[in-house]
Amino acid sequence: MTHVPYLIAGWGISIAAVSLYAFSVMRRAKRLAALVPVDRRRWMTGDDADIIGES
Amino acid sequence: MTIDTPGTGLDPTHDPTRASGLADPGSVSGITRSRTTTILGAVVLAGAGLWLFLAFGATDPDVRIVEGNEVGQYDAIRLMYVHVPAAITAYLAFFVTAVGSAMVLIKKSVWWDLVAGSSAEIGSVAAALALITGSIWGKPIWNTWWEWGDVRLLTTLVLFMLSLGYLAVRRLEGTAEERAKRSAIIGLLLLFNVILVNRSVELWADQTIHQQSTIADAKIEDLKAFTLYYSMLLGAVAYAWMLIHRFRLAWLERQYDRFGIDDAIARRHAEGASS
């Protein structure tokens, strides 16, 4: 196989970056969820002001 | 275990893992997870296995015989299966950001504002990866990491910088309405820039070292083309999976901001009443 260092760098950086990003989103959500009441944690429908500036 | 909640006034003994009526909102560890994201996540993971097999096991290196000489990209062609999906995912993410931005301006919709912001963040990651993997691919093929005279590279860099600007504007001081409106205008510019990036190699064909449309002109075929299409599809599914998680995080951030303000007002009232 040719160009192995380039393949390792390109694929490695991509897979690592996407994995780290996904992990960081879930970690941030986990930390934040502990500070938000249970009934406010998920957007469902119509139970909160849906218009910007009206809350 | 108690949770330190400085400044929020929340009950530190509050148990966030207690269940409620929602799908799984009581579980802090899986707060952004649902049946949909579990299925999408499983599809992405399984799909990634097939992606690796196709890219490294099933497809051949790019070797052609032209006028008796062996030419081609050899194994560097395998970088195409990660670079192109990253770019397409960025296009898709910024398109959704632009649609969300339009809906913010038309309907002042909070939901669309959060979708637009979430999509822009994922798009920034994808655009950064498209730039990085493109640079890594460019070195063995064009013998350069970067070419300032290439219009596609420049317009992609501008797109990436604009997306960072969009995310920065979302964090500026001001009312929610002001921030949403300002960022929505930049969000619409992202779509214009995506079109510019995509068409740049045709509009300025003499100012790029990129080739023109590979798929449309069927310059690649058979299993390589299938792998490329498959990679783009996988990128889109992964994007959808991440967008749902990121949207739920954005919703939590908004609720935390609002809850914190509500609580501060309540405490100020309580202080006023007691003095």
mmCIF file of C-alpha atoms in Angstrom:
data_model
loop_
_atom_site.group_PDB
_atom_site.id
_atom_site.type_symbol
_atom_site.label_atom_id
_atom_site.label_comp_id
_atom_site.label_asym_id
_atom_site.label_seq_id
_atom_site.Cartn_x
_atom_site.Cartn_y
_atom_site.Cartn_z
ATOM 1 C CA MET A 1 0.000 0.000 0.000
ATOM 2 C CA THR A 2 1.287 3.469 -0.921
ATOM 3 C CA HIS A 3 0.873 6.820 0.883
ATOM 4 C CA VAL A 4 0.300 5.126 4.249
ATOM 5 C CA PRO A 5 1.254 8.139 6.447
ATOM 6 C CA TYR A 6 -1.214 10.336 4.554
ATOM 7 C CA LEU A 7 -3.959 7.734 4.880
ATOM 8 C CA ILE A 8 -3.353 7.335 8.610
ATOM 9 C CA ALA A 9 -3.327 11.119 9.104
ATOM 10 C CA GLY A 10 -6.451 11.830 7.018
ATOM 11 C CA TRP A 11 -8.580 8.975 8.279
ATOM 12 C CA GLY A 12 -7.242 9.120 11.825
ATOM 13 C CA ILE A 13 -7.884 12.831 12.265
ATOM 14 C CA SER A 14 -11.386 12.524 10.795
ATOM 15 C CA ILE A 15 -12.521 9.581 12.896
ATOM 16 C CA ALA A 16 -10.933 11.021 16.046
ATOM 17 C CA ALA A 17 -12.463 14.481 15.505
ATOM 18 C CA VAL A 18 -15.985 13.167 14.898
ATOM 19 C CA SER A 19 -15.743 10.799 17.874
ATOM 20 C CA LEU A 20 -14.444 13.527 20.174
ATOM 21 C CA TYR A 21 -17.107 15.971 19.027
ATOM 22 C CA ALA A 22 -19.931 13.457 19.570
ATOM 23 C CA PHE A 23 -18.509 12.549 22.968
ATOM 24 C CA SER A 24 -18.181 16.215 23.994
ATOM 25 C CA VAL A 25 -21.814 16.962 23.022
ATOM 26 C CA MET A 26 -23.080 14.093 25.165
ATOM 27 C CA ARG A 27 -20.782 15.020 28.039
ATOM 28 C CA ARG A 28 -21.911 18.671 27.971
ATOM 29 C CA ALA A 29 -25.543 17.522 27.914
ATOM 30 C CA LYS A 30 -24.992 15.194 30.840
ATOM 31 C CA ARG A 31 -23.432 17.968 32.940
ATOM 32 C CA LEU A 32 -26.085 20.511 32.003
ATOM 33 C CA ALA A 33 -28.981 18.104 32.517
ATOM 34 C CA ALA A 34 -28.120 17.864 36.187
ATOM 35 C CA LEU A 35 -28.839 21.613 36.499
ATOM 36 C CA VAL A 36 -32.158 21.660 34.654
ATOM 37 C CA PRO A 37 -35.415 20.350 36.118
ATOM 38 C CA VAL A 38 -36.577 17.062 34.669
ATOM 39 C CA ASP A 39 -39.680 18.500 33.009
ATOM 40 C CA ARG A 40 -37.632 21.106 31.137
ATOM 41 C CA ARG A 41 -34.989 18.823 29.695
ATOM 42 C CA ARG A 42 -36.554 17.924 26.373
ATOM 43 C CA TRP A 43 -38.297 19.939 23.725
ATOM 44 C CA MET A 44 -41.638 18.270 23.185
ATOM 45 C CA THR A 45 -44.223 20.604 21.696
ATOM 46 C CA GLY A 46 -45.974 23.783 22.662
ATOM 47 C CA ASP A 47 -45.061 23.566 26.337
ATOM 48 C CA ASP A 48 -42.667 26.458 26.099
ATOM 49 C CA ALA A 49 -42.563 29.809 24.327
ATOM 50 C CA ASP A 50 -41.782 29.026 20.698
ATOM 51 C CA ILE A 51 -41.424 32.628 19.595
ATOM 52 C CA ILE A 52 -38.077 34.370 20.081
ATOM 53 C CA GLY A 53 -38.325 37.156 22.648
ATOM 54 C CA GLU A 54 -41.575 35.836 24.125
ATOM 55 C CA SER A 55 -40.890 33.774 27.204
ATOM 56 C CA MET B 1 -24.315 12.225 45.680
ATOM 57 C CA THR B 2 -25.145 15.922 45.661
ATOM 58 C CA ILE B 3 -24.529 18.261 42.766
ATOM 59 C CA ASP B 4 -22.935 21.634 43.292
ATOM 60 C CA THR B 5 -25.120 24.241 41.612
ATOM 61 C CA PRO B 6 -23.527 27.627 42.353
ATOM 62 C CA GLY B 7 -25.566 30.612 41.342
ATOM 63 C CA THR B 8 -28.621 28.713 40.206
ATOM 64 C CA GLY B 9 -30.346 28.364 43.534
ATOM 65 C CA LEU B 10 -31.308 24.836 42.591
ATOM 66 C CA ASP B 11 -31.802 22.368 45.355
ATOM 67 C CA PRO B 12 -28.416 20.624 45.663
ATOM 68 C CA THR B 13 -30.162 17.485 46.846
ATOM 69 C CA HIS B 14 -32.317 17.470 43.718
ATOM 70 C CA ASP B 15 -32.083 14.035 42.128
ATOM 71 C CA PRO B 16 -31.812 14.532 38.376
ATOM 72 C CA THR B 17 -32.016 10.814 37.713
ATOM 73 C CA ARG B 18 -35.614 10.621 38.936
ATOM 74 C CA ALA B 19 -37.945 9.545 36.154
ATOM 75 C CA SER B 20 -40.715 11.641 34.628
ATOM 76 C CA GLY B 21 -43.233 11.140 31.875
ATOM 77 C CA LEU B 22 -40.867 11.753 28.963
ATOM 78 C CA ALA B 23 -39.127 9.020 26.976
ATOM 79 C CA ASP B 24 -35.984 8.962 29.055
ATOM 80 C CA PRO B 25 -35.534 12.498 30.349
ATOM 81 C CA GLY B 26 -34.826 11.422 33.903
ATOM 82 C CA SER B 27 -31.608 9.702 32.977
ATOM 83 C CA VAL B 28 -28.826 12.254 33.050
ATOM 84 C CA SER B 29 -26.396 9.902 31.354
ATOM 85 C CA GLY B 30 -28.690 9.467 28.361
ATOM 86 C CA ILE B 31 -30.307 12.887 28.354
ATOM 87 C CA THR B 32 -29.950 13.478 24.602
ATOM 88 C CA ARG B 33 -30.607 9.852 23.737
ATOM 89 C CA SER B 34 -33.879 8.407 22.469
ATOM 90 C CA ARG B 35 -34.974 5.402 20.441
ATOM 91 C CA THR B 36 -34.347 7.360 17.225
ATOM 92 C CA THR B 37 -30.812 8.357 18.159
ATOM 93 C CA THR B 38 -30.048 4.836 19.397
ATOM 94 C CA ILE B 39 -31.101 3.393 16.031
ATOM 95 C CA LEU B 40 -29.269 6.100 14.098
ATOM 96 C CA GLY B 41 -26.162 5.617 16.222
ATOM 97 C CA ALA B 42 -26.236 1.862 15.625
ATOM 98 C CA VAL B 43 -26.650 2.438 11.878
ATOM 99 C CA VAL B 44 -23.701 4.846 11.882
ATOM 100 C CA LEU B 45 -21.472 2.439 13.803
ATOM 101 C CA ALA B 46 -22.368 -0.558 11.632
ATOM 102 C CA GLY B 47 -22.164 1.613 8.535
ATOM 103 C CA ALA B 48 -18.704 2.812 9.547
ATOM 104 C CA GLY B 49 -17.501 -0.787 9.560
ATOM 105 C CA LEU B 50 -18.710 -1.289 5.996
ATOM 106 C CA TRP B 51 -17.255 2.103 5.049
ATOM 107 C CA LEU B 52 -13.794 1.022 6.230
ATOM 108 C CA PHE B 53 -14.123 -2.311 4.435
ATOM 109 C CA LEU B 54 -15.155 -0.665 1.169
ATOM 110 C CA ALA B 55 -12.490 2.029 1.387
ATOM 111 C CA PHE B 56 -9.583 -0.237 2.332
ATOM 112 C CA GLY B 57 -10.615 -3.803 1.539
ATOM 113 C CA ALA B 58 -12.896 -3.842 -1.467
ATOM 114 C CA THR B 59 -11.756 -0.988 -3.699
ATOM 115 C CA ASP B 60 -8.548 -1.032 -5.706
ATOM 116 C CA PRO B 61 -5.907 1.688 -5.799
ATOM 117 C CA ASP B 62 -6.203 4.218 -8.605
ATOM 118 C CA VAL B 63 -3.845 2.941 -11.284
ATOM 119 C CA ARG B 64 -4.410 3.578 -14.997
ATOM 120 C CA ILE B 65 -2.387 3.045 -18.140
ATOM 121 C CA VAL B 66 -2.263 6.167 -20.300
ATOM 122 C CA GLU B 67 -0.260 6.015 -23.544
ATOM 123 C CA GLY B 68 1.707 3.099 -22.191
ATOM 124 C CA ASN B 69 2.550 4.821 -18.914
ATOM 125 C CA GLU B 70 1.228 3.860 -15.490
ATOM 126 C CA VAL B 71 -0.476 6.864 -13.877
ATOM 127 C CA GLY B 72 -2.927 7.445 -11.038
ATOM 128 C CA GLN B 73 -3.226 8.370 -7.388
ATOM 129 C CA TYR B 74 -2.512 4.838 -6.163
ATOM 130 C CA ASP B 75 -3.713 4.388 -2.555
ATOM 131 C CA ALA B 76 -4.040 8.124 -1.951
ATOM 132 C CA ILE B 77 -7.418 7.790 -3.724
ATOM 133 C CA ARG B 78 -8.705 6.290 -0.454
ATOM 134 C CA LEU B 79 -8.584 9.792 1.061
ATOM 135 C CA MET B 80 -11.438 10.680 -1.308
ATOM 136 C CA TYR B 81 -13.818 8.510 0.759
ATOM 137 C CA VAL B 82 -13.273 10.710 3.805
ATOM 138 C CA HIS B 83 -12.630 14.121 2.204
ATOM 139 C CA VAL B 84 -15.669 14.276 -0.098
ATOM 140 C CA PRO B 85 -18.206 13.132 2.557
ATOM 141 C CA ALA B 86 -16.806 15.761 4.952
ATOM 142 C CA ALA B 87 -17.358 18.474 2.344
ATOM 143 C CA ILE B 88 -20.858 17.213 1.427
ATOM 144 C CA THR B 89 -21.817 17.001 5.109
ATOM 145 C CA ALA B 90 -20.666 20.600 5.571
ATOM 146 C CA TYR B 91 -22.814 21.663 2.585
ATOM 147 C CA LEU B 92 -25.809 19.815 4.046
ATOM 148 C CA ALA B 93 -25.302 21.275 7.516
ATOM 149 C CA PHE B 94 -24.990 24.838 6.234
ATOM 150 C CA PHE B 95 -28.028 24.357 3.991
ATOM 151 C CA VAL B 96 -30.052 23.378 7.069
ATOM 152 C CA THR B 97 -28.580 26.378 8.914
ATOM 153 C CA ALA B 98 -29.735 28.650 6.086
ATOM 154 C CA VAL B 99 -33.247 27.151 6.096
ATOM 155 C CA GLY B 100 -33.392 27.536 9.880
ATOM 156 C CA SER B 101 -32.149 31.125 9.597
ATOM 157 C CA ALA B 102 -34.871 31.955 7.074
ATOM 158 C CA MET B 103 -37.470 30.469 9.422
ATOM 159 C CA VAL B 104 -36.062 32.549 12.277
ATOM 160 C CA LEU B 105 -36.472 35.725 10.233
ATOM 161 C CA ILE B 106 -39.940 34.779 8.975
ATOM 162 C CA LYS B 107 -41.494 33.099 12.013
ATOM 163 C CA LYS B 108 -39.126 34.076 14.858
ATOM 164 C CA SER B 109 -39.108 30.417 15.738
ATOM 165 C CA VAL B 110 -37.014 29.336 18.715
ATOM 166 C CA TRP B 111 -37.016 25.755 17.457
ATOM 167 C CA TRP B 112 -35.527 26.743 14.115
ATOM 168 C CA ASP B 113 -33.015 29.036 15.804
ATOM 169 C CA LEU B 114 -31.704 26.108 17.834
ATOM 170 C CA VAL B 115 -31.692 23.822 14.773
ATOM 171 C CA ALA B 116 -29.754 26.445 12.784
ATOM 172 C CA GLY B 117 -27.179 26.933 15.532
ATOM 173 C CA SER B 118 -26.765 23.200 16.125
ATOM 174 C CA SER B 119 -26.369 22.487 12.419
ATOM 175 C CA ALA B 120 -23.818 25.283 12.009
ATOM 176 C CA GLU B 121 -21.632 23.812 14.745
ATOM 177 C CA ILE B 122 -21.640 20.381 13.083
ATOM 178 C CA GLY B 123 -21.036 22.059 9.726
ATOM 179 C CA SER B 124 -17.983 23.845 11.134
ATOM 180 C CA VAL B 125 -16.508 20.528 12.267
ATOM 181 C CA ALA B 126 -17.220 18.993 8.842
ATOM 182 C CA ALA B 127 -15.790 21.996 6.978
ATOM 183 C CA ALA B 128 -12.631 21.893 9.103
ATOM 184 C CA LEU B 129 -12.253 18.191 8.306
ATOM 185 C CA ALA B 130 -12.809 18.850 4.606
ATOM 186 C CA LEU B 131 -10.003 21.434 4.686
ATOM 187 C CA ILE B 132 -7.638 19.232 6.691
ATOM 188 C CA THR B 133 -8.213 16.033 4.714
ATOM 189 C CA GLY B 134 -8.058 17.996 1.465
ATOM 190 C CA SER B 135 -4.705 19.381 2.483
ATOM 191 C CA ILE B 136 -3.437 15.907 3.412
ATOM 192 C CA TRP B 137 -4.698 14.526 0.093
ATOM 193 C CA GLY B 138 -3.193 17.454 -1.819
ATOM 194 C CA LYS B 139 0.363 16.872 -0.628
ATOM 195 C CA PRO B 140 0.999 13.518 -2.377
ATOM 196 C CA ILE B 141 -1.144 14.364 -5.425
ATOM 197 C CA TRP B 142 -0.388 18.050 -6.085
ATOM 198 C CA ASN B 143 2.825 18.194 -4.070
ATOM 199 C CA THR B 144 1.479 21.037 -1.956
ATOM 200 C CA TRP B 145 -0.419 21.288 1.331
ATOM 201 C CA TRP B 146 -2.175 24.482 0.298
ATOM 202 C CA GLU B 147 -2.552 26.620 -2.817
ATOM 203 C CA TRP B 148 -3.675 30.197 -2.260
ATOM 204 C CA GLY B 149 -4.528 30.642 -5.933
ATOM 205 C CA ASP B 150 -7.103 27.838 -5.885
ATOM 206 C CA VAL B 151 -10.643 29.239 -5.770
ATOM 207 C CA ARG B 152 -12.208 26.143 -4.217
ATOM 208 C CA LEU B 153 -9.707 26.131 -1.364
ATOM 209 C CA LEU B 154 -10.199 29.844 -0.773
ATOM 210 C CA THR B 155 -13.999 29.756 -0.904
ATOM 211 C CA THR B 156 -14.042 26.729 1.422
ATOM 212 C CA LEU B 157 -11.774 28.557 3.855
ATOM 213 C CA VAL B 158 -14.097 31.585 3.710
ATOM 214 C CA LEU B 159 -17.062 29.263 4.333
ATOM 215 C CA PHE B 160 -15.345 27.803 7.388
ATOM 216 C CA MET B 161 -14.444 31.258 8.740
ATOM 217 C CA LEU B 162 -17.994 32.473 8.124
ATOM 218 C CA SER B 163 -19.394 29.542 10.066
ATOM 219 C CA LEU B 164 -17.096 30.404 12.976
ATOM 220 C CA GLY B 165 -18.326 33.991 12.717
ATOM 221 C CA TYR B 166 -21.906 32.745 12.806
ATOM 222 C CA LEU B 167 -21.212 30.767 15.974
ATOM 223 C CA ALA B 168 -19.422 33.749 17.549
ATOM 224 C CA VAL B 169 -22.335 36.095 16.785
ATOM 225 C CA ARG B 170 -24.710 33.687 18.507
ATOM 226 C CA ARG B 171 -22.715 34.266 21.697
ATOM 227 C CA LEU B 172 -22.633 38.065 21.537
ATOM 228 C CA GLU B 173 -24.327 40.267 24.104
ATOM 229 C CA GLY B 174 -27.897 41.331 23.429
ATOM 230 C CA THR B 175 -31.450 40.147 23.702
ATOM 231 C CA ALA B 176 -32.421 36.733 22.364
ATOM 232 C CA GLU B 177 -34.223 38.464 19.498
ATOM 233 C CA GLU B 178 -31.181 40.540 18.533
ATOM 234 C CA ARG B 179 -28.830 37.568 18.627
ATOM 235 C CA ALA B 180 -31.211 35.391 16.634
ATOM 236 C CA LYS B 181 -31.720 38.049 13.961
ATOM 237 C CA ARG B 182 -28.020 38.882 13.586
ATOM 238 C CA SER B 183 -26.989 35.238 13.361
ATOM 239 C CA ALA B 184 -29.843 34.419 10.958
ATOM 240 C CA ILE B 185 -28.546 36.981 8.466
ATOM 241 C CA ILE B 186 -25.086 35.373 8.560
ATOM 242 C CA GLY B 187 -26.771 31.963 8.354
ATOM 243 C CA LEU B 188 -28.313 32.946 5.032
ATOM 244 C CA LEU B 189 -24.893 34.053 3.761
ATOM 245 C CA LEU B 190 -23.632 30.516 4.454
ATOM 246 C CA LEU B 191 -25.951 29.160 1.757
ATOM 247 C CA PHE B 192 -24.687 31.683 -0.759
ATOM 248 C CA ASN B 193 -21.142 30.647 0.123
ATOM 249 C CA VAL B 194 -21.947 26.930 -0.200
ATOM 250 C CA ILE B 195 -23.203 27.543 -3.746
ATOM 251 C CA LEU B 196 -20.060 29.534 -4.461
ATOM 252 C CA VAL B 197 -17.794 26.741 -3.189
ATOM 253 C CA ASN B 198 -19.678 24.128 -5.185
ATOM 254 C CA ARG B 199 -19.667 26.072 -8.453
ATOM 255 C CA SER B 200 -16.226 27.661 -8.066
ATOM 256 C CA VAL B 201 -14.419 25.038 -10.171
ATOM 257 C CA GLU B 202 -16.780 25.730 -13.077
ATOM 258 C CA LEU B 203 -16.951 29.519 -12.632
ATOM 259 C CA TRP B 204 -13.187 29.955 -12.386
ATOM 260 C CA ALA B 205 -11.947 26.816 -14.133
ATOM 261 C CA ASP B 206 -8.563 28.390 -14.888
ATOM 262 C CA GLN B 207 -7.948 29.332 -11.240
ATOM 263 C CA THR B 208 -8.095 25.945 -9.596
ATOM 264 C CA ILE B 209 -6.077 22.782 -9.379
ATOM 265 C CA HIS B 210 -9.223 20.902 -8.383
ATOM 266 C CA GLN B 211 -10.782 18.793 -11.082
ATOM 267 C CA GLN B 212 -14.307 19.587 -12.195
ATOM 268 C CA SER B 213 -17.279 17.474 -11.175
ATOM 269 C CA THR B 214 -16.084 13.877 -10.900
ATOM 270 C CA ILE B 215 -19.431 12.183 -10.424
ATOM 271 C CA ALA B 216 -21.407 14.131 -13.009
ATOM 272 C CA ASP B 217 -18.864 13.379 -15.693
ATOM 273 C CA ALA B 218 -18.571 9.732 -14.568
ATOM 274 C CA LYS B 219 -14.788 9.893 -14.303
ATOM 275 C CA ILE B 220 -14.945 7.280 -11.600
ATOM 276 C CA GLU B 221 -17.056 4.191 -11.835
ATOM 277 C CA ASP B 222 -18.121 0.868 -10.424
ATOM 278 C CA LEU B 223 -17.055 0.092 -6.862
ATOM 279 C CA LYS B 224 -15.140 3.351 -6.377
ATOM 280 C CA ALA B 225 -18.253 5.345 -7.296
ATOM 281 C CA PHE B 226 -20.432 3.156 -5.065
ATOM 282 C CA THR B 227 -18.023 3.628 -2.156
ATOM 283 C CA LEU B 228 -18.030 7.373 -2.701
ATOM 284 C CA TYR B 229 -21.853 7.543 -2.775
ATOM 285 C CA TYR B 230 -22.032 5.276 0.238
ATOM 286 C CA SER B 231 -19.553 7.477 2.140
ATOM 287 C CA MET B 232 -21.669 10.541 1.430
ATOM 288 C CA LEU B 233 -24.830 8.751 2.589
ATOM 289 C CA LEU B 234 -23.103 7.639 5.774
ATOM 290 C CA GLY B 235 -21.985 11.216 6.366
ATOM 291 C CA ALA B 236 -25.595 12.381 6.033
ATOM 292 C CA VAL B 237 -26.864 9.766 8.505
ATOM 293 C CA ALA B 238 -24.087 10.628 10.968
ATOM 294 C CA TYR B 239 -25.007 14.299 10.547
ATOM 295 C CA ALA B 240 -28.684 13.556 11.356
ATOM 296 C CA TRP B 241 -27.636 11.573 14.423
ATOM 297 C CA MET B 242 -25.373 14.367 15.690
ATOM 298 C CA LEU B 243 -27.907 17.082 14.876
ATOM 299 C CA ILE B 244 -30.548 15.494 17.125
ATOM 300 C CA HIS B 245 -28.065 15.195 19.991
ATOM 301 C CA ARG B 246 -26.760 18.731 19.467
ATOM 302 C CA PHE B 247 -30.272 20.165 19.244
ATOM 303 C CA ARG B 248 -31.177 18.553 22.552
ATOM 304 C CA LEU B 249 -28.056 20.043 24.101
ATOM 305 C CA ALA B 250 -28.988 23.473 22.692
ATOM 306 C CA TRP B 251 -32.436 23.078 24.205
ATOM 307 C CA LEU B 252 -30.867 22.253 27.577
ATOM 308 C CA GLU B 253 -28.588 25.320 27.324
ATOM 309 C CA ARG B 254 -31.601 27.521 26.627
ATOM 310 C CA GLN B 255 -33.561 26.029 29.510
ATOM 311 C CA TYR B 256 -30.610 26.469 31.822
ATOM 312 C CA ASP B 257 -30.271 30.138 30.827
ATOM 313 C CA ARG B 258 -33.978 30.754 31.331
ATOM 314 C CA PHE B 259 -34.186 28.751 34.519
ATOM 315 C CA GLY B 260 -31.208 30.586 35.974
ATOM 316 C CA ILE B 261 -32.742 33.989 35.197
ATOM 317 C CA ASP B 262 -36.145 32.970 36.572
ATOM 318 C CA ASP B 263 -34.504 31.743 39.712
ATOM 319 C CA ALA B 264 -32.435 34.918 40.167
ATOM 320 C CA ILE B 265 -35.585 37.051 39.864
ATOM 321 C CA ALA B 266 -37.392 34.848 42.376
ATOM 322 C CA ARG B 267 -34.517 35.156 44.825
ATOM 323 C CA ARG B 268 -34.400 38.970 44.382
ATOM 324 C CA HIS B 269 -38.138 39.102 45.137
ATOM 325 C CA ALA B 270 -37.611 36.932 48.198
ATOM 326 C CA GLU B 271 -34.791 39.197 49.408
ATOM 327 C CA GLY B 272 -36.958 42.293 48.872
ATOM 328 C CA ALA B 273 -39.845 40.767 50.790
ATOM 329 C CA SER B 274 -37.669 39.805 53.747
ATOM 330 C CA SER B 275 -35.970 43.229 54.115
#
